[in-house]
Amino acid sequence: MTFQDLNLNTPLYNAIDDLGFKNPTPIQAEAFNIVASGKDVVGIAQTGTGKTFAYMMPILRHLKYSRQDNPRVLILVPTRELVVQVVDEIEKLSKYINNRVLGVYGGTNINTQKQAVAQGQDIIVATPGRLYDLAVSRVLQLKSIQKLVIDEVDIMLDLGFRHQLTNIFDILPERRQNVMFSATMTKDVDELITDFFIDPAKIQIAVSGTPLENIKQQRYNVPNFNTKVNLLEHLLQNEDEFSRVLIFVGYKKMADRLFDILDKIFPGQTCVIHSNKTQNYRLRSIEQFREGAHRLLVATDVMARGLDIDNVTHVINFDTPDYPENYMHRIGRTGRAEKEGLAILLSSEREQESRLRIEALMQQEIETLTIPDAVEISTELIEEERPQIKERNNPIKRKQEDLSGPAFHEKKDKNKKTNLRGSYKREIAKKYKKPKTRGDKNYNKRNKKRR
Ligand code: AMP
């Protein structure tokens, strides 16, 4: 199928031509007529499949020029980054169309956004919280909304936006078209559809768990964090091949920790993004990565969901996600728009179960590579990897083999000192023949009773 087969108009053809797109992607081909028909639509598509254009092409095709101030199209997305990105895509597609598009999201000055809304808009792209605030303030009138698009609804529900979504549905006109896109089908998504959609048409291109064909996958069994760092360093030394690398970790603390380490090994080449970073910091990180100023971006799952960055050469799963869907999302950041991409998965012993779940979802095994000889296998464990000691007062606290080795980093001087806390108290108690703290007192009492 070509773009000529879609019922586009000249301004849209020209814009697409300028973008250099040759053919519609499968989701675009399938969605066009259904979305254009005005029916409610549910699309299951992974990011990177061209789904933004899949709903925007038919919407823009039928959006008439209007002078009215109230917006007629509302697009809800889960993250601020996605707002910026979707606005950008719409602007590209609207190059030869005279329409007004505004992106609004939380964490920034609401008054500036109120002023922009008051100037009159055709399309609003928003995160649910800020959209609701603007609507409640009555500056943003939703009574003319004809089309509602909810993109990445699975992540939206994951982030706890269900309540806001329901509130927004309540203030939208009843007669409207609902279009929804989700990368995965979950119970929550299903419920939302049943509650708010009228007999929706379903479009499903790749079933959840089907990786894009142009993503090559490989994996390594790596015993621990420090060895993962060593392997990562080894791989990333190949700057020509690993020229734009997204490195995923499961949580924020780990993202910061890995960023600190990589920034020392590859100074000035690394940036980081997670939801505790400020809006400006995140946008700057993405920009630096997108422009190529930094070739390595460390990211957590949720933050990276909305990222649309082309030519990501590698996705490295520094840890193995518990939810196989997250793996699908992570690797979907490479191999975008028919480019080749390589996804690498690192799994420790305790992550093997998660790895098996991923392979079960995809119904395929990931090619296993052996760690190159040049990579040092570390036996030093980080705090999270060490066995947990629950009995604080147990004198036989750790077995010899559980004891930690020297730290991975050279310790700072102040951290090199031996911790004297316990022994100091004991010495004082011995000297004065009585305990000096409540803790010791109780301990002695207990011991007395036992005797
Ligand atoms: P999306 O899945 O909407 O995040 O889009 C992924 C990327 O593919 C975006 O950078 C789009 O600009 C690009 N794209 C969208 N449609 C096409 C197309 N028909 N041909 C090539 N690239 C496309």
Coordinates of C-alpha atoms and ligand atoms in Angstrom, one line a residue:
M1 CA 0.0 0.0 0.0
T2 CA 1.2 3.5 -0.8
F3 CA 0.1 6.9 0.6
Q4 CA -1.8 7.4 -2.7
D5 CA -4.1 4.6 -1.6
L6 CA -5.1 6.6 1.4
N7 CA -7.7 9.3 1.0
L8 CA -5.3 12.1 1.9
N9 CA -5.4 15.7 0.6
T10 CA -2.7 17.6 -1.0
P11 CA -1.4 19.5 2.1
L12 CA -1.0 16.1 3.9
Y13 CA 0.7 14.4 0.9
N14 CA 3.1 17.3 0.6
A15 CA 4.0 17.2 4.3
I16 CA 4.5 13.5 4.2
D17 CA 6.6 13.9 1.0
D18 CA 8.8 16.5 2.7
L19 CA 9.3 14.0 5.6
G20 CA 10.6 11.5 3.1
F21 CA 8.2 8.7 4.2
K22 CA 7.8 6.2 1.3
N23 CA 4.9 4.0 2.4
P24 CA 2.4 4.0 5.3
T25 CA 3.3 1.7 8.1
P26 CA 0.8 -1.3 8.6
I27 CA -0.9 0.5 11.5
Q28 CA -1.3 3.6 9.4
A29 CA -2.7 1.7 6.5
E30 CA -5.2 -0.2 8.7
A31 CA -6.3 2.7 10.9
F32 CA -6.9 5.4 8.3
N33 CA -10.4 4.5 7.1
I34 CA -11.6 3.2 10.4
V35 CA -10.5 6.4 12.3
A36 CA -11.9 8.5 9.4
S37 CA -15.3 6.8 9.7
G38 CA -15.9 8.4 13.1
K39 CA -16.2 5.1 14.9
D40 CA -14.7 4.5 18.3
V41 CA -11.3 2.7 17.8
V42 CA -9.0 0.8 19.9
G43 CA -5.5 0.2 18.4
I44 CA -2.9 -2.1 19.9
A45 CA 0.4 -1.0 18.6
Q46 CA 3.9 -0.7 20.0
T47 CA 5.7 2.6 19.9
G48 CA 7.9 3.0 16.8
T49 CA 5.2 1.5 14.5
G50 CA 4.1 5.0 13.4
K51 CA 0.9 5.1 15.5
T52 CA 1.0 8.9 16.0
F53 CA 0.5 9.5 12.3
A54 CA -1.9 6.6 12.2
Y55 CA -4.5 8.6 14.2
M56 CA -3.3 12.1 13.1
M57 CA -3.6 11.6 9.4
P58 CA -7.3 10.8 9.3
I59 CA -8.0 13.4 12.0
L60 CA -6.2 16.2 10.1
R61 CA -7.7 15.1 6.8
H62 CA -11.2 15.8 8.2
L63 CA -10.5 18.8 10.5
K64 CA -12.0 21.8 8.8
Y65 CA -10.6 25.3 9.1
S66 CA -12.3 27.1 11.9
R67 CA -12.1 30.4 13.7
Q68 CA -13.7 29.2 16.8
D69 CA -11.6 29.4 20.0
N70 CA -12.5 26.1 21.6
P71 CA -10.4 23.1 20.6
R72 CA -12.1 20.3 18.7
V73 CA -9.5 17.6 19.1
L74 CA -8.1 16.5 22.4
I75 CA -5.1 14.1 22.7
L76 CA -4.2 12.8 26.1
V77 CA -0.8 11.2 26.7
P78 CA 0.8 10.0 29.9
T79 CA 4.1 12.0 30.1
R80 CA 5.3 15.5 29.4
E81 CA 7.9 14.2 27.0
L82 CA 5.2 12.6 24.9
V83 CA 3.3 15.8 24.8
V84 CA 6.3 17.6 23.3
Q85 CA 6.9 14.8 20.9
V86 CA 3.3 14.4 19.7
V87 CA 3.0 18.2 19.2
D88 CA 6.1 18.0 17.2
E89 CA 4.7 15.2 15.0
I90 CA 1.5 17.1 14.5
E91 CA 3.3 20.2 13.5
K92 CA 5.4 18.3 10.9
L93 CA 2.2 16.8 9.4
S94 CA 0.4 20.2 9.5
K95 CA 3.2 22.0 7.6
Y96 CA 0.8 23.1 4.9
I97 CA -2.4 23.2 7.0
N98 CA -3.4 26.3 8.9
N99 CA -4.3 24.9 12.3
R100 CA -3.4 25.7 15.9
V101 CA -1.8 23.1 18.1
L102 CA -0.9 23.5 21.8
G103 CA 0.8 21.1 24.2
V104 CA 0.1 21.5 27.9
Y105 CA 1.5 19.6 30.8
G106 CA 2.1 19.8 34.6
G107 CA 5.2 21.1 36.3
T108 CA 5.2 24.3 34.4
N109 CA 3.5 27.7 34.8
I110 CA -0.2 27.2 34.4
N111 CA -0.9 30.9 33.7
T112 CA 1.3 30.9 30.6
Q113 CA -0.7 27.9 29.4
K114 CA -4.0 29.6 30.2
Q115 CA -3.0 32.6 28.0
A116 CA -2.0 30.3 25.2
V117 CA -5.4 28.4 25.5
A118 CA -7.3 31.7 25.5
Q119 CA -5.8 32.6 22.2
G120 CA -7.9 29.9 20.6
Q121 CA -6.7 26.4 19.6
D122 CA -7.8 23.6 17.4
I123 CA -5.9 20.7 18.9
I124 CA -4.8 20.3 22.5
V125 CA -2.2 17.7 23.5
A126 CA -2.1 17.2 27.2
T127 CA -1.2 15.1 30.2
P128 CA -4.5 14.3 32.1
G129 CA -3.7 16.2 35.4
R130 CA -3.0 19.6 33.7
L131 CA -5.8 19.2 31.2
Y132 CA -8.2 18.7 34.1
D133 CA -6.9 21.7 36.0
L134 CA -7.2 23.9 32.9
A135 CA -10.8 22.7 32.3
V136 CA -11.8 23.3 35.9
S137 CA -10.4 26.8 35.7
R138 CA -12.9 27.3 32.8
V139 CA -10.2 28.9 30.6
L140 CA -10.2 25.7 28.6
Q141 CA -13.7 24.8 27.3
L142 CA -14.1 21.2 26.2
K143 CA -17.6 21.5 24.9
S144 CA -16.5 21.5 21.3
I145 CA -14.3 18.4 21.5
Q146 CA -15.3 16.1 18.7
K147 CA -12.4 13.7 18.9
L148 CA -10.6 12.3 21.9
V149 CA -7.4 10.4 21.5
I150 CA -5.8 8.6 24.4
D151 CA -2.3 7.4 23.6
E152 CA -0.3 4.9 25.6
V153 CA -3.3 4.3 27.7
D154 CA -1.6 1.3 29.4
I155 CA 1.2 3.4 30.8
M156 CA -1.3 6.1 31.7
L157 CA -3.3 3.7 33.9
D158 CA 0.0 2.4 35.3
L159 CA 0.8 5.8 36.4
G160 CA -2.5 6.0 38.3
F161 CA -4.3 8.4 35.9
R162 CA -7.6 6.3 35.9
H163 CA -9.3 8.8 38.2
Q164 CA -8.3 11.8 36.2
L165 CA -9.4 10.1 33.0
T166 CA -12.9 9.4 34.4
N167 CA -13.1 13.0 35.5
I168 CA -12.2 14.2 32.1
F169 CA -14.7 11.9 30.4
D170 CA -17.4 13.4 32.6
I171 CA -16.9 16.9 31.3
L172 CA -16.5 16.0 27.6
P173 CA -19.4 16.2 25.3
E174 CA -21.1 12.8 25.0
R175 CA -21.2 12.9 21.2
R176 CA -17.6 12.4 20.3
Q177 CA -15.3 9.9 18.7
N178 CA -12.9 8.0 21.1
V179 CA -9.7 6.7 19.7
M180 CA -7.3 4.8 22.0
F181 CA -3.9 3.4 21.5
S182 CA -2.1 1.0 23.8
A183 CA 1.0 -1.0 23.5
T184 CA -0.3 -3.8 25.6
M185 CA -3.7 -5.0 26.5
T186 CA -4.2 -5.2 30.2
K187 CA -7.2 -5.8 32.5
D188 CA -7.3 -2.1 33.3
V189 CA -7.3 -1.1 29.7
D190 CA -10.1 -3.6 29.0
E191 CA -12.2 -2.2 31.8
L192 CA -11.7 1.3 30.5
I193 CA -12.9 0.3 27.1
T194 CA -16.0 -1.4 28.4
D195 CA -16.9 1.6 30.5
F196 CA -16.4 4.4 28.1
F197 CA -16.3 3.2 24.5
I198 CA -19.2 2.4 22.2
D199 CA -18.7 -0.8 20.3
P200 CA -15.1 0.1 19.3
A201 CA -13.4 -1.3 16.2
K202 CA -10.2 -3.0 17.1
I203 CA -7.0 -2.7 15.1
Q204 CA -4.1 -4.9 16.2
I205 CA -1.0 -5.1 14.1
A206 CA 1.6 -6.8 16.3
V207 CA 0.2 -8.9 19.1
S208 CA 1.7 -7.8 22.4
G209 CA 4.9 -9.8 22.7
T210 CA 5.8 -9.7 19.1
P211 CA 9.0 -7.8 18.7
L212 CA 9.6 -5.8 15.6
E213 CA 11.4 -7.9 13.0
N214 CA 14.2 -5.5 12.5
I215 CA 15.3 -5.7 16.2
K216 CA 18.1 -8.3 16.7
Q217 CA 18.2 -9.6 20.3
Q218 CA 21.1 -11.0 22.2
R219 CA 21.7 -11.8 25.9
Y220 CA 24.4 -12.5 28.4
N221 CA 24.3 -14.3 31.7
V222 CA 26.2 -12.0 34.0
P223 CA 26.7 -12.9 37.7
N224 CA 26.3 -9.5 39.4
F225 CA 26.2 -5.7 39.1
N226 CA 29.9 -5.1 39.0
T227 CA 30.4 -7.6 36.2
K228 CA 27.6 -6.0 34.3
V229 CA 29.4 -2.7 34.6
N230 CA 32.6 -4.3 33.3
L231 CA 30.8 -5.9 30.4
L232 CA 29.0 -2.6 29.6
E233 CA 32.3 -0.8 29.6
H234 CA 33.8 -3.4 27.3
L235 CA 30.9 -3.1 24.8
L236 CA 30.6 0.6 24.9
Q237 CA 34.3 1.1 24.1
N238 CA 33.3 0.4 20.5
E239 CA 32.2 4.0 19.9
D240 CA 31.6 3.5 16.2
E241 CA 29.1 0.8 16.6
F242 CA 27.5 1.8 19.9
S243 CA 26.9 5.3 18.7
R244 CA 23.5 6.0 20.3
V245 CA 22.7 3.7 23.2
L246 CA 19.8 3.6 25.5
I247 CA 20.5 1.8 28.7
F248 CA 17.6 0.7 30.8
V249 CA 17.4 0.1 34.5
G250 CA 14.4 -0.7 36.6
Y251 CA 14.5 2.0 39.2
K252 CA 15.6 5.6 39.8
K253 CA 18.4 4.9 42.4
M254 CA 20.0 2.4 40.0
A255 CA 19.7 4.9 37.2
D256 CA 21.6 7.5 39.2
R257 CA 24.2 5.0 40.3
L258 CA 24.9 3.7 36.8
F259 CA 25.0 7.2 35.4
D260 CA 27.7 8.2 38.0
I261 CA 29.8 5.2 37.1
L262 CA 29.4 5.6 33.3
D263 CA 30.0 9.3 33.5
K264 CA 33.4 8.5 35.1
I265 CA 34.3 5.9 32.5
F266 CA 33.0 7.9 29.5
P267 CA 33.1 11.5 30.7
G268 CA 30.8 13.9 28.8
Q269 CA 29.1 11.1 26.8
T270 CA 26.4 10.1 29.2
C271 CA 23.1 11.5 30.4
V272 CA 20.3 10.2 32.6
I273 CA 16.5 10.5 32.7
H274 CA 14.0 9.4 35.3
S275 CA 10.8 10.8 37.0
N276 CA 12.7 12.4 39.9
K277 CA 14.6 14.7 37.6
T278 CA 13.2 18.1 36.9
Q279 CA 11.3 18.7 33.7
N280 CA 14.1 20.9 32.4
Y281 CA 16.7 18.4 33.2
R282 CA 14.8 15.6 31.4
L283 CA 14.2 17.7 28.3
R284 CA 17.9 18.7 28.2
S285 CA 19.0 15.1 28.6
I286 CA 16.7 14.0 25.7
E287 CA 17.9 16.8 23.5
Q288 CA 21.6 16.1 24.2
F289 CA 21.0 12.4 23.3
R290 CA 18.9 13.2 20.3
E291 CA 21.4 15.6 18.9
G292 CA 24.2 13.2 19.5
A293 CA 26.0 15.4 22.0
H294 CA 25.8 12.4 24.4
R295 CA 25.8 8.9 23.0
L296 CA 24.7 7.1 26.2
L297 CA 21.3 7.7 27.9
V298 CA 20.5 5.8 31.1
A299 CA 16.7 5.6 31.6
T300 CA 14.0 4.0 33.7
D301 CA 11.1 2.3 32.0
V302 CA 8.3 4.8 32.6
M303 CA 10.3 7.8 31.5
A304 CA 11.5 6.2 28.4
R305 CA 8.1 5.1 27.2
G306 CA 7.4 8.3 25.6
L307 CA 10.8 8.8 24.0
D308 CA 10.9 9.1 20.3
I309 CA 14.5 9.1 19.3
D310 CA 15.6 7.9 15.9
N311 CA 18.6 5.9 15.1
V312 CA 19.1 4.3 18.5
T313 CA 21.7 1.8 17.7
H314 CA 21.4 -0.3 20.8
V315 CA 19.1 -0.9 23.7
I316 CA 20.9 -2.4 26.6
N317 CA 18.8 -3.9 29.3
F318 CA 21.1 -3.5 32.2
D319 CA 18.6 -5.4 34.3
T320 CA 16.0 -7.9 33.3
P321 CA 12.5 -6.4 33.7
D322 CA 10.0 -8.4 35.9
Y323 CA 7.2 -7.6 33.5
P324 CA 7.9 -9.0 30.0
E325 CA 5.8 -6.1 28.5
N326 CA 8.4 -3.7 29.8
Y327 CA 11.1 -5.6 27.9
M328 CA 9.0 -5.2 24.7
H329 CA 8.7 -1.5 25.3
R330 CA 12.4 -1.1 26.0
I331 CA 13.6 -2.9 22.9
G332 CA 11.0 -1.1 20.8
R333 CA 13.1 2.1 21.3
T334 CA 15.5 0.7 18.7
G335 CA 14.8 -0.6 15.3
R336 CA 12.3 2.3 14.7
A337 CA 10.8 3.1 11.4
E338 CA 12.4 0.2 9.7
K339 CA 15.9 0.8 10.8
E340 CA 18.0 -2.1 12.2
G341 CA 18.6 -2.2 15.9
L342 CA 20.3 -4.4 18.5
A343 CA 18.8 -5.2 21.9
I344 CA 21.1 -6.7 24.5
L345 CA 19.8 -8.3 27.7
L346 CA 21.9 -8.8 30.9
S347 CA 20.6 -11.2 33.4
S348 CA 22.0 -12.4 36.7
E349 CA 21.1 -15.7 38.3
R350 CA 18.2 -14.3 40.2
E351 CA 16.8 -12.6 37.0
Q352 CA 16.6 -15.8 35.0
E353 CA 13.0 -16.4 35.8
S354 CA 12.1 -13.0 34.4
R355 CA 14.1 -13.7 31.4
L356 CA 12.2 -17.0 30.8
R357 CA 8.9 -15.1 31.1
I358 CA 10.1 -12.7 28.4
E359 CA 11.0 -15.5 26.1
A360 CA 7.7 -17.2 26.8
L361 CA 5.8 -14.0 25.9
M362 CA 7.8 -13.6 22.6
Q363 CA 7.7 -17.4 22.0
Q364 CA 11.3 -17.3 21.0
E365 CA 14.6 -17.7 22.7
I366 CA 17.1 -14.9 22.8
E367 CA 20.5 -15.8 21.4
T368 CA 22.9 -16.3 24.3
L369 CA 26.5 -15.0 24.0
T370 CA 29.4 -15.7 26.3
I371 CA 31.0 -12.9 28.2
P372 CA 34.2 -12.0 26.3
D373 CA 37.5 -13.0 28.0
A374 CA 38.6 -9.4 28.3
V375 CA 35.8 -8.7 30.7
E376 CA 36.7 -9.1 34.3
I377 CA 34.3 -11.3 36.3
S378 CA 33.9 -9.5 39.6
T379 CA 32.9 -11.3 42.8
E380 CA 32.2 -8.0 44.7
L381 CA 28.6 -7.6 45.4
I382 CA 26.7 -4.4 45.8
E383 CA 24.5 -3.8 48.8
E384 CA 21.3 -5.0 47.1
E385 CA 22.9 -8.2 46.0
R386 CA 24.2 -9.2 49.4
P387 CA 22.2 -11.6 51.5
Q388 CA 19.8 -9.7 53.8
I389 CA 20.7 -10.0 57.5
K390 CA 17.5 -9.9 59.5
E391 CA 18.6 -10.7 63.1
R392 CA 20.5 -7.6 64.1
N393 CA 21.6 -9.0 67.5
N394 CA 22.7 -12.4 66.2
P395 CA 26.4 -12.7 67.1
I396 CA 27.0 -15.1 64.2
K397 CA 25.9 -12.5 61.7
R398 CA 27.5 -13.5 58.5
K399 CA 29.1 -16.5 57.0
Q400 CA 32.6 -15.8 55.8
E401 CA 31.7 -16.3 52.1
D402 CA 29.0 -13.6 52.4
L403 CA 31.3 -10.9 53.5
S404 CA 31.7 -8.1 51.1
G405 CA 35.0 -7.5 49.4
P406 CA 36.5 -4.1 48.7
A407 CA 34.2 -1.5 47.2
F408 CA 34.0 -1.1 43.4
H409 CA 35.0 2.6 43.7
E410 CA 38.0 3.9 45.5
K411 CA 36.4 4.9 48.8
K412 CA 36.4 8.5 49.9
D413 CA 38.8 9.1 52.9
K414 CA 36.0 9.7 55.3
N415 CA 34.4 6.3 54.3
K416 CA 37.7 4.5 54.8
K417 CA 37.5 4.8 58.6
T418 CA 36.4 1.7 60.5
N419 CA 33.0 1.9 62.0
L420 CA 33.5 1.9 65.7
R421 CA 29.9 2.4 66.8
G422 CA 29.2 -1.0 68.4
S423 CA 32.7 -1.7 69.8
Y424 CA 32.9 1.8 71.3
K425 CA 29.7 1.3 73.2
R426 CA 30.9 -2.1 74.5
E427 CA 34.2 -0.6 75.6
I428 CA 32.4 2.1 77.6
A429 CA 30.0 -0.5 79.1
K430 CA 33.0 -2.6 80.1
K431 CA 34.8 0.4 81.6
Y432 CA 31.9 1.7 83.7
K433 CA 30.5 -1.8 84.3
K434 CA 27.1 -0.7 83.2
P435 CA 25.4 0.0 79.9
K436 CA 25.3 3.6 78.6
T437 CA 22.3 3.3 76.3
R438 CA 18.8 1.9 76.4
G439 CA 19.7 -0.6 73.8
D440 CA 22.4 -2.1 75.9
K441 CA 20.3 -2.0 79.0
N442 CA 17.6 -4.1 77.4
Y443 CA 20.1 -6.4 76.0
N444 CA 21.6 -6.9 79.5
K445 CA 18.1 -7.3 81.0
R446 CA 17.3 -10.0 78.6
N447 CA 20.6 -11.8 79.3
K448 CA 20.0 -11.5 83.0
K449 CA 16.6 -13.1 82.7
R450 CA 18.0 -16.0 80.7
R451 CA 20.5 -16.6 83.3
Ligands
AMP1 P1 5.4 6.5 16.6 O1 5.2 5.0 16.6 O2 4.2 7.3 16.3 O3 6.1 6.9 17.8 O4 6.4 6.8 15.3 C1 7.7 6.3 15.2 C2 8.6 7.1 14.2 O5 8.3 6.7 12.9 C3 8.4 8.6 14.3 O6 9.7 9.2 14.3 C4 7.7 8.9 13.0 O7 8.1 10.2 12.5 C5 8.2 7.8 12.0 N1 7.2 7.4 11.0 C6 5.8 7.5 11.1 N2 5.3 7.1 10.0 C7 6.2 6.7 9.1 C8 6.2 6.2 7.8 N3 5.1 5.9 7.1 N4 7.4 5.9 7.2 C9 8.6 6.1 7.9 N5 8.6 6.6 9.2 C10 7.5 6.9 9.8

